[in-house]
Amino acid sequence: DAGVIQSPRHEVTEMGQEVTLRCKLISGHNSLFWYRQTMMRGLELLIYFNNNVPIDDSGMPEDRFSAKMPNASFSTLKIQPSEPRDSAVYFCASSLSYSGNTIYFGEGSWLTVV
Amino acid sequence: SQQGEEDPQALSIQEGENATMNCSYKTSINNLQWYRQNSGRGLVHLILIRSNEREKHSGRLRVTLDTSKKSSSLLITASRAADTASYFCATGGYNNNDMRFGAGTRLTVKP
């Protein structure tokens, strides 16, 4: 299995631009997590989905952030408009949804907003 | 929501020594998991311990869980320079959908 695949791995964009981060889940997994990691705030859970349905988006910073699962194996995290404080590493992770299962992380998307 | 908090924030030891990291949490859990993150990479699962277990081993890793104290520890024996990484705990409820991580312990193993 290829694991969780994220793209792009690195992105530098100007403030105000739209950013779209993409994630492909491991085949057969039905839970999807988006995390953000910064030095200041550590690893924050932004949103998670179960069977394509958003379960908890309380970690999404503000309305500029949105996440979707157009199908069972793919998700996007969009930031519009982007701001310098959005600079972080964004991780996508997937698992089987019942308790006690390992969460598998992608390698992250490194976002810099200048 | 569940969230683990690791302690210490940073730990520096010599190769061959043992490293112990601790995790505390606040609510009842179904399981607790430890993950490792090498610099610039995603987190990798190390070991899971369920709420009805007290100790678990995997290679040079030993995890304990004390549900009465709401705490866990991760012991790495005979550490190697390659163990240098950040270590995180995450607690799980009765579905897996609320896995939240603490700030991690940054372990440095000096050769």
mmCIF file of N, CA, C and O in Angstrom, chain A residues 47-94:
data_model
loop_
_atom_site.group_PDB
_atom_site.id
_atom_site.type_symbol
_atom_site.label_atom_id
_atom_site.label_comp_id
_atom_site.label_asym_id
_atom_site.label_seq_id
_atom_site.Cartn_x
_atom_site.Cartn_y
_atom_site.Cartn_z
ATOM 1 N N ILE A 47 -10.039 19.007 11.596
ATOM 2 C CA ILE A 47 -11.334 18.423 11.241
ATOM 3 C C ILE A 47 -11.149 16.937 11.032
ATOM 4 O O ILE A 47 -10.058 16.487 10.664
ATOM 5 N N TYR A 48 -12.175 16.150 11.309
ATOM 6 C CA TYR A 48 -12.131 14.753 10.898
ATOM 7 C C TYR A 48 -13.462 14.322 10.299
ATOM 8 O O TYR A 48 -14.515 14.873 10.617
ATOM 9 N N PHE A 49 -13.360 13.393 9.397
ATOM 10 C CA PHE A 49 -14.489 12.822 8.670
ATOM 11 C C PHE A 49 -14.596 11.338 9.007
ATOM 12 O O PHE A 49 -13.589 10.657 9.247
ATOM 13 N N ASN A 50 -15.813 10.852 8.989
ATOM 14 C CA ASN A 50 -16.051 9.420 9.072
ATOM 15 C C ASN A 50 -17.030 9.064 7.963
ATOM 16 O O ASN A 50 -18.123 9.658 7.893
ATOM 17 N N ASN A 51 -16.640 8.120 7.120
ATOM 18 C CA ASN A 51 -17.489 7.744 5.980
ATOM 19 C C ASN A 51 -17.933 8.964 5.177
ATOM 20 O O ASN A 51 -19.112 9.126 4.843
ATOM 21 N N ASN A 52 -16.993 9.816 4.896
ATOM 22 C CA ASN A 52 -17.160 11.015 4.061
ATOM 23 C C ASN A 52 -17.933 12.138 4.740
ATOM 24 O O ASN A 52 -18.129 13.191 4.136
ATOM 25 N N VAL A 53 -18.368 11.939 5.957
ATOM 26 C CA VAL A 53 -19.179 12.954 6.638
ATOM 27 C C VAL A 53 -18.315 13.691 7.653
ATOM 28 O O VAL A 53 -17.650 13.043 8.472
ATOM 29 N N PRO A 54 -18.292 15.029 7.630
ATOM 30 C CA PRO A 54 -17.535 15.756 8.648
ATOM 31 C C PRO A 54 -18.173 15.562 10.016
ATOM 32 O O PRO A 54 -19.363 15.818 10.191
ATOM 33 N N ILE A 55 -17.377 15.110 10.963
ATOM 34 C CA ILE A 55 -17.896 14.798 12.293
ATOM 35 C C ILE A 55 -17.646 15.952 13.255
ATOM 36 O O ILE A 55 -18.500 16.317 14.050
ATOM 37 N N ASP A 56 -16.456 16.489 13.209
ATOM 38 C CA ASP A 56 -16.094 17.569 14.128
ATOM 39 C C ASP A 56 -15.154 18.525 13.404
ATOM 40 O O ASP A 56 -14.052 18.127 13.035
ATOM 41 N N ASP A 57 -15.616 19.731 13.179
ATOM 42 C CA ASP A 57 -14.772 20.746 12.531
ATOM 43 C C ASP A 57 -14.461 21.879 13.497
ATOM 44 O O ASP A 57 -14.131 22.990 13.068
ATOM 45 N N SER A 58 -14.565 21.611 14.780
ATOM 46 C CA SER A 58 -14.366 22.673 15.768
ATOM 47 C C SER A 58 -12.935 23.193 15.784
ATOM 48 O O SER A 58 -12.683 24.287 16.290
ATOM 49 N N GLY A 59 -12.019 22.437 15.220
ATOM 50 C CA GLY A 59 -10.641 22.875 15.175
ATOM 51 C C GLY A 59 -10.301 23.743 13.988
ATOM 52 O O GLY A 59 -9.196 24.295 13.908
ATOM 53 N N MET A 60 -11.206 23.889 13.068
ATOM 54 C CA MET A 60 -10.960 24.741 11.902
ATOM 55 C C MET A 60 -10.862 26.180 12.382
ATOM 56 O O MET A 60 -11.792 26.708 13.021
ATOM 57 N N PRO A 61 -9.758 26.852 12.042
ATOM 58 C CA PRO A 61 -9.485 28.173 12.645
ATOM 59 C C PRO A 61 -10.568 29.216 12.367
ATOM 60 O O PRO A 61 -10.942 29.945 13.245
ATOM 61 N N GLU A 62 -11.037 29.276 11.174
ATOM 62 C CA GLU A 62 -12.019 30.300 10.813
ATOM 63 C C GLU A 62 -12.599 29.966 9.452
ATOM 64 O O GLU A 62 -12.248 28.956 8.848
ATOM 65 N N ASP A 63 -13.498 30.819 9.027
ATOM 66 C CA ASP A 63 -14.236 30.510 7.796
ATOM 67 C C ASP A 63 -13.358 30.463 6.550
ATOM 68 O O ASP A 63 -13.800 29.977 5.513
ATOM 69 N N ARG A 64 -12.166 30.950 6.657
ATOM 70 C CA ARG A 64 -11.276 30.898 5.488
ATOM 71 C C ARG A 64 -10.858 29.460 5.182
ATOM 72 O O ARG A 64 -10.379 29.173 4.095
ATOM 73 N N PHE A 65 -11.041 28.586 6.144
ATOM 74 C CA PHE A 65 -10.656 27.181 5.980
ATOM 75 C C PHE A 65 -11.889 26.343 5.667
ATOM 76 O O PHE A 65 -12.932 26.487 6.317
ATOM 77 N N SER A 66 -11.752 25.450 4.692
ATOM 78 C CA SER A 66 -12.829 24.513 4.407
ATOM 79 C C SER A 66 -12.230 23.187 3.972
ATOM 80 O O SER A 66 -11.152 23.156 3.371
ATOM 81 N N ALA A 67 -12.906 22.108 4.289
ATOM 82 C CA ALA A 67 -12.430 20.779 3.922
ATOM 83 C C ALA A 67 -13.588 19.982 3.350
ATOM 84 O O ALA A 67 -14.726 20.121 3.799
ATOM 85 N N LYS A 68 -13.263 19.154 2.367
ATOM 86 C CA LYS A 68 -14.285 18.337 1.714
ATOM 87 C C LYS A 68 -13.761 16.934 1.478
ATOM 88 O O LYS A 68 -12.546 16.716 1.396
ATOM 89 N N MET A 69 -14.689 16.013 1.339
ATOM 90 C CA MET A 69 -14.374 14.673 0.862
ATOM 91 C C MET A 69 -15.316 14.383 -0.298
ATOM 92 O O MET A 69 -16.429 13.892 -0.085
ATOM 93 N N PRO A 70 -14.906 14.672 -1.504
ATOM 94 C CA PRO A 70 -15.773 14.432 -2.664
ATOM 95 C C PRO A 70 -16.020 12.947 -2.912
ATOM 96 O O PRO A 70 -17.011 12.590 -3.535
ATOM 97 N N ASN A 71 -15.136 12.103 -2.443
ATOM 98 C CA ASN A 71 -15.371 10.655 -2.494
ATOM 99 C C ASN A 71 -14.660 9.985 -1.323
ATOM 100 O O ASN A 71 -13.996 10.649 -0.528
ATOM 101 N N ALA A 72 -14.801 8.682 -1.249
ATOM 102 C CA ALA A 72 -14.330 7.949 -0.068
ATOM 103 C C ALA A 72 -12.814 7.902 0.057
ATOM 104 O O ALA A 72 -12.301 7.546 1.111
ATOM 105 N N SER A 73 -12.096 8.243 -0.993
ATOM 106 C CA SER A 73 -10.647 8.076 -0.932
ATOM 107 C C SER A 73 -9.875 9.385 -1.062
ATOM 108 O O SER A 73 -8.641 9.367 -1.068
ATOM 109 N N PHE A 74 -10.559 10.496 -1.118
ATOM 110 C CA PHE A 74 -9.881 11.744 -1.442
ATOM 111 C C PHE A 74 -10.454 12.901 -0.622
ATOM 112 O O PHE A 74 -11.675 12.965 -0.386
ATOM 113 N N SER A 75 -9.563 13.808 -0.212
ATOM 114 C CA SER A 75 -10.012 14.979 0.538
ATOM 115 C C SER A 75 -9.204 16.193 0.128
ATOM 116 O O SER A 75 -8.056 16.072 -0.318
ATOM 117 N N THR A 76 -9.807 17.356 0.283
ATOM 118 C CA THR A 76 -9.100 18.612 0.067
ATOM 119 C C THR A 76 -9.290 19.510 1.277
ATOM 120 O O THR A 76 -10.326 19.484 1.947
ATOM 121 N N LEU A 77 -8.258 20.290 1.547
ATOM 122 C CA LEU A 77 -8.315 21.342 2.556
ATOM 123 C C LEU A 77 -7.995 22.643 1.828
ATOM 124 O O LEU A 77 -6.941 22.757 1.219
ATOM 125 N N LYS A 78 -8.915 23.587 1.896
ATOM 126 C CA LYS A 78 -8.763 24.824 1.151
ATOM 127 C C LYS A 78 -8.668 26.003 2.117
ATOM 128 O O LYS A 78 -9.396 26.064 3.122
ATOM 129 N N ILE A 79 -7.768 26.917 1.799
ATOM 130 C CA ILE A 79 -7.629 28.153 2.563
ATOM 131 C C ILE A 79 -7.806 29.305 1.575
ATOM 132 O O ILE A 79 -7.077 29.415 0.600
ATOM 133 N N GLN A 80 -8.816 30.113 1.819
ATOM 134 C CA GLN A 80 -9.114 31.211 0.926
ATOM 135 C C GLN A 80 -9.742 32.366 1.695
ATOM 136 O O GLN A 80 -10.841 32.200 2.244
ATOM 137 N N PRO A 81 -9.112 33.532 1.748
ATOM 138 C CA PRO A 81 -7.772 33.830 1.282
ATOM 139 C C PRO A 81 -6.725 33.433 2.317
ATOM 140 O O PRO A 81 -6.992 33.404 3.513
ATOM 141 N N SER A 82 -5.532 33.113 1.859
ATOM 142 C CA SER A 82 -4.480 32.705 2.782
ATOM 143 C C SER A 82 -3.834 33.924 3.439
ATOM 144 O O SER A 82 -3.831 35.038 2.892
ATOM 145 N N GLU A 83 -3.289 33.691 4.647
ATOM 146 C CA GLU A 83 -2.616 34.730 5.415
ATOM 147 C C GLU A 83 -1.288 34.172 5.921
ATOM 148 O O GLU A 83 -1.147 32.948 6.058
ATOM 149 N N PRO A 84 -0.319 35.056 6.205
ATOM 150 C CA PRO A 84 0.978 34.567 6.679
ATOM 151 C C PRO A 84 0.878 33.665 7.906
ATOM 152 O O PRO A 84 1.648 32.712 8.042
ATOM 153 N N ARG A 85 -0.082 33.910 8.794
ATOM 154 C CA ARG A 85 -0.216 33.076 9.996
ATOM 155 C C ARG A 85 -0.719 31.670 9.694
ATOM 156 O O ARG A 85 -0.782 30.821 10.592
ATOM 157 N N ASP A 86 -1.097 31.427 8.460
ATOM 158 C CA ASP A 86 -1.484 30.063 8.062
ATOM 159 C C ASP A 86 -0.266 29.197 7.740
ATOM 160 O O ASP A 86 -0.415 27.986 7.503
ATOM 161 N N SER A 87 0.901 29.799 7.719
ATOM 162 C CA SER A 87 2.122 29.038 7.417
ATOM 163 C C SER A 87 2.309 27.946 8.460
ATOM 164 O O SER A 87 2.323 28.218 9.667
ATOM 165 N N ALA A 88 2.434 26.718 8.001
ATOM 166 C CA ALA A 88 2.492 25.560 8.898
ATOM 167 C C ALA A 88 2.719 24.329 8.045
ATOM 168 O O ALA A 88 2.746 24.393 6.812
ATOM 169 N N VAL A 89 2.852 23.198 8.728
ATOM 170 C CA VAL A 89 2.816 21.913 8.035
ATOM 171 C C VAL A 89 1.426 21.328 8.263
ATOM 172 O O VAL A 89 0.961 21.219 9.400
ATOM 173 N N TYR A 90 0.777 20.958 7.179
ATOM 174 C CA TYR A 90 -0.563 20.392 7.248
ATOM 175 C C TYR A 90 -0.468 18.893 6.976
ATOM 176 O O TYR A 90 0.039 18.465 5.946
ATOM 177 N N PHE A 91 -0.948 18.116 7.920
ATOM 178 C CA PHE A 91 -0.909 16.660 7.785
ATOM 179 C C PHE A 91 -2.316 16.122 7.562
ATOM 180 O O PHE A 91 -3.278 16.550 8.202
ATOM 181 N N CYS A 92 -2.378 15.162 6.700
ATOM 182 C CA CYS A 92 -3.575 14.382 6.513
ATOM 183 C C CYS A 92 -3.289 12.994 7.085
ATOM 184 O O CYS A 92 -2.147 12.506 6.996
ATOM 185 N N ALA A 93 -4.295 12.369 7.672
ATOM 186 C CA ALA A 93 -4.120 11.033 8.230
ATOM 187 C C ALA A 93 -5.403 10.250 8.035
ATOM 188 O O ALA A 93 -6.483 10.829 7.949
ATOM 189 N N SER A 94 -5.270 8.938 7.971
ATOM 190 C CA SER A 94 -6.469 8.119 7.808
ATOM 191 C C SER A 94 -6.401 6.904 8.724
ATOM 192 O O SER A 94 -5.324 6.512 9.196
#
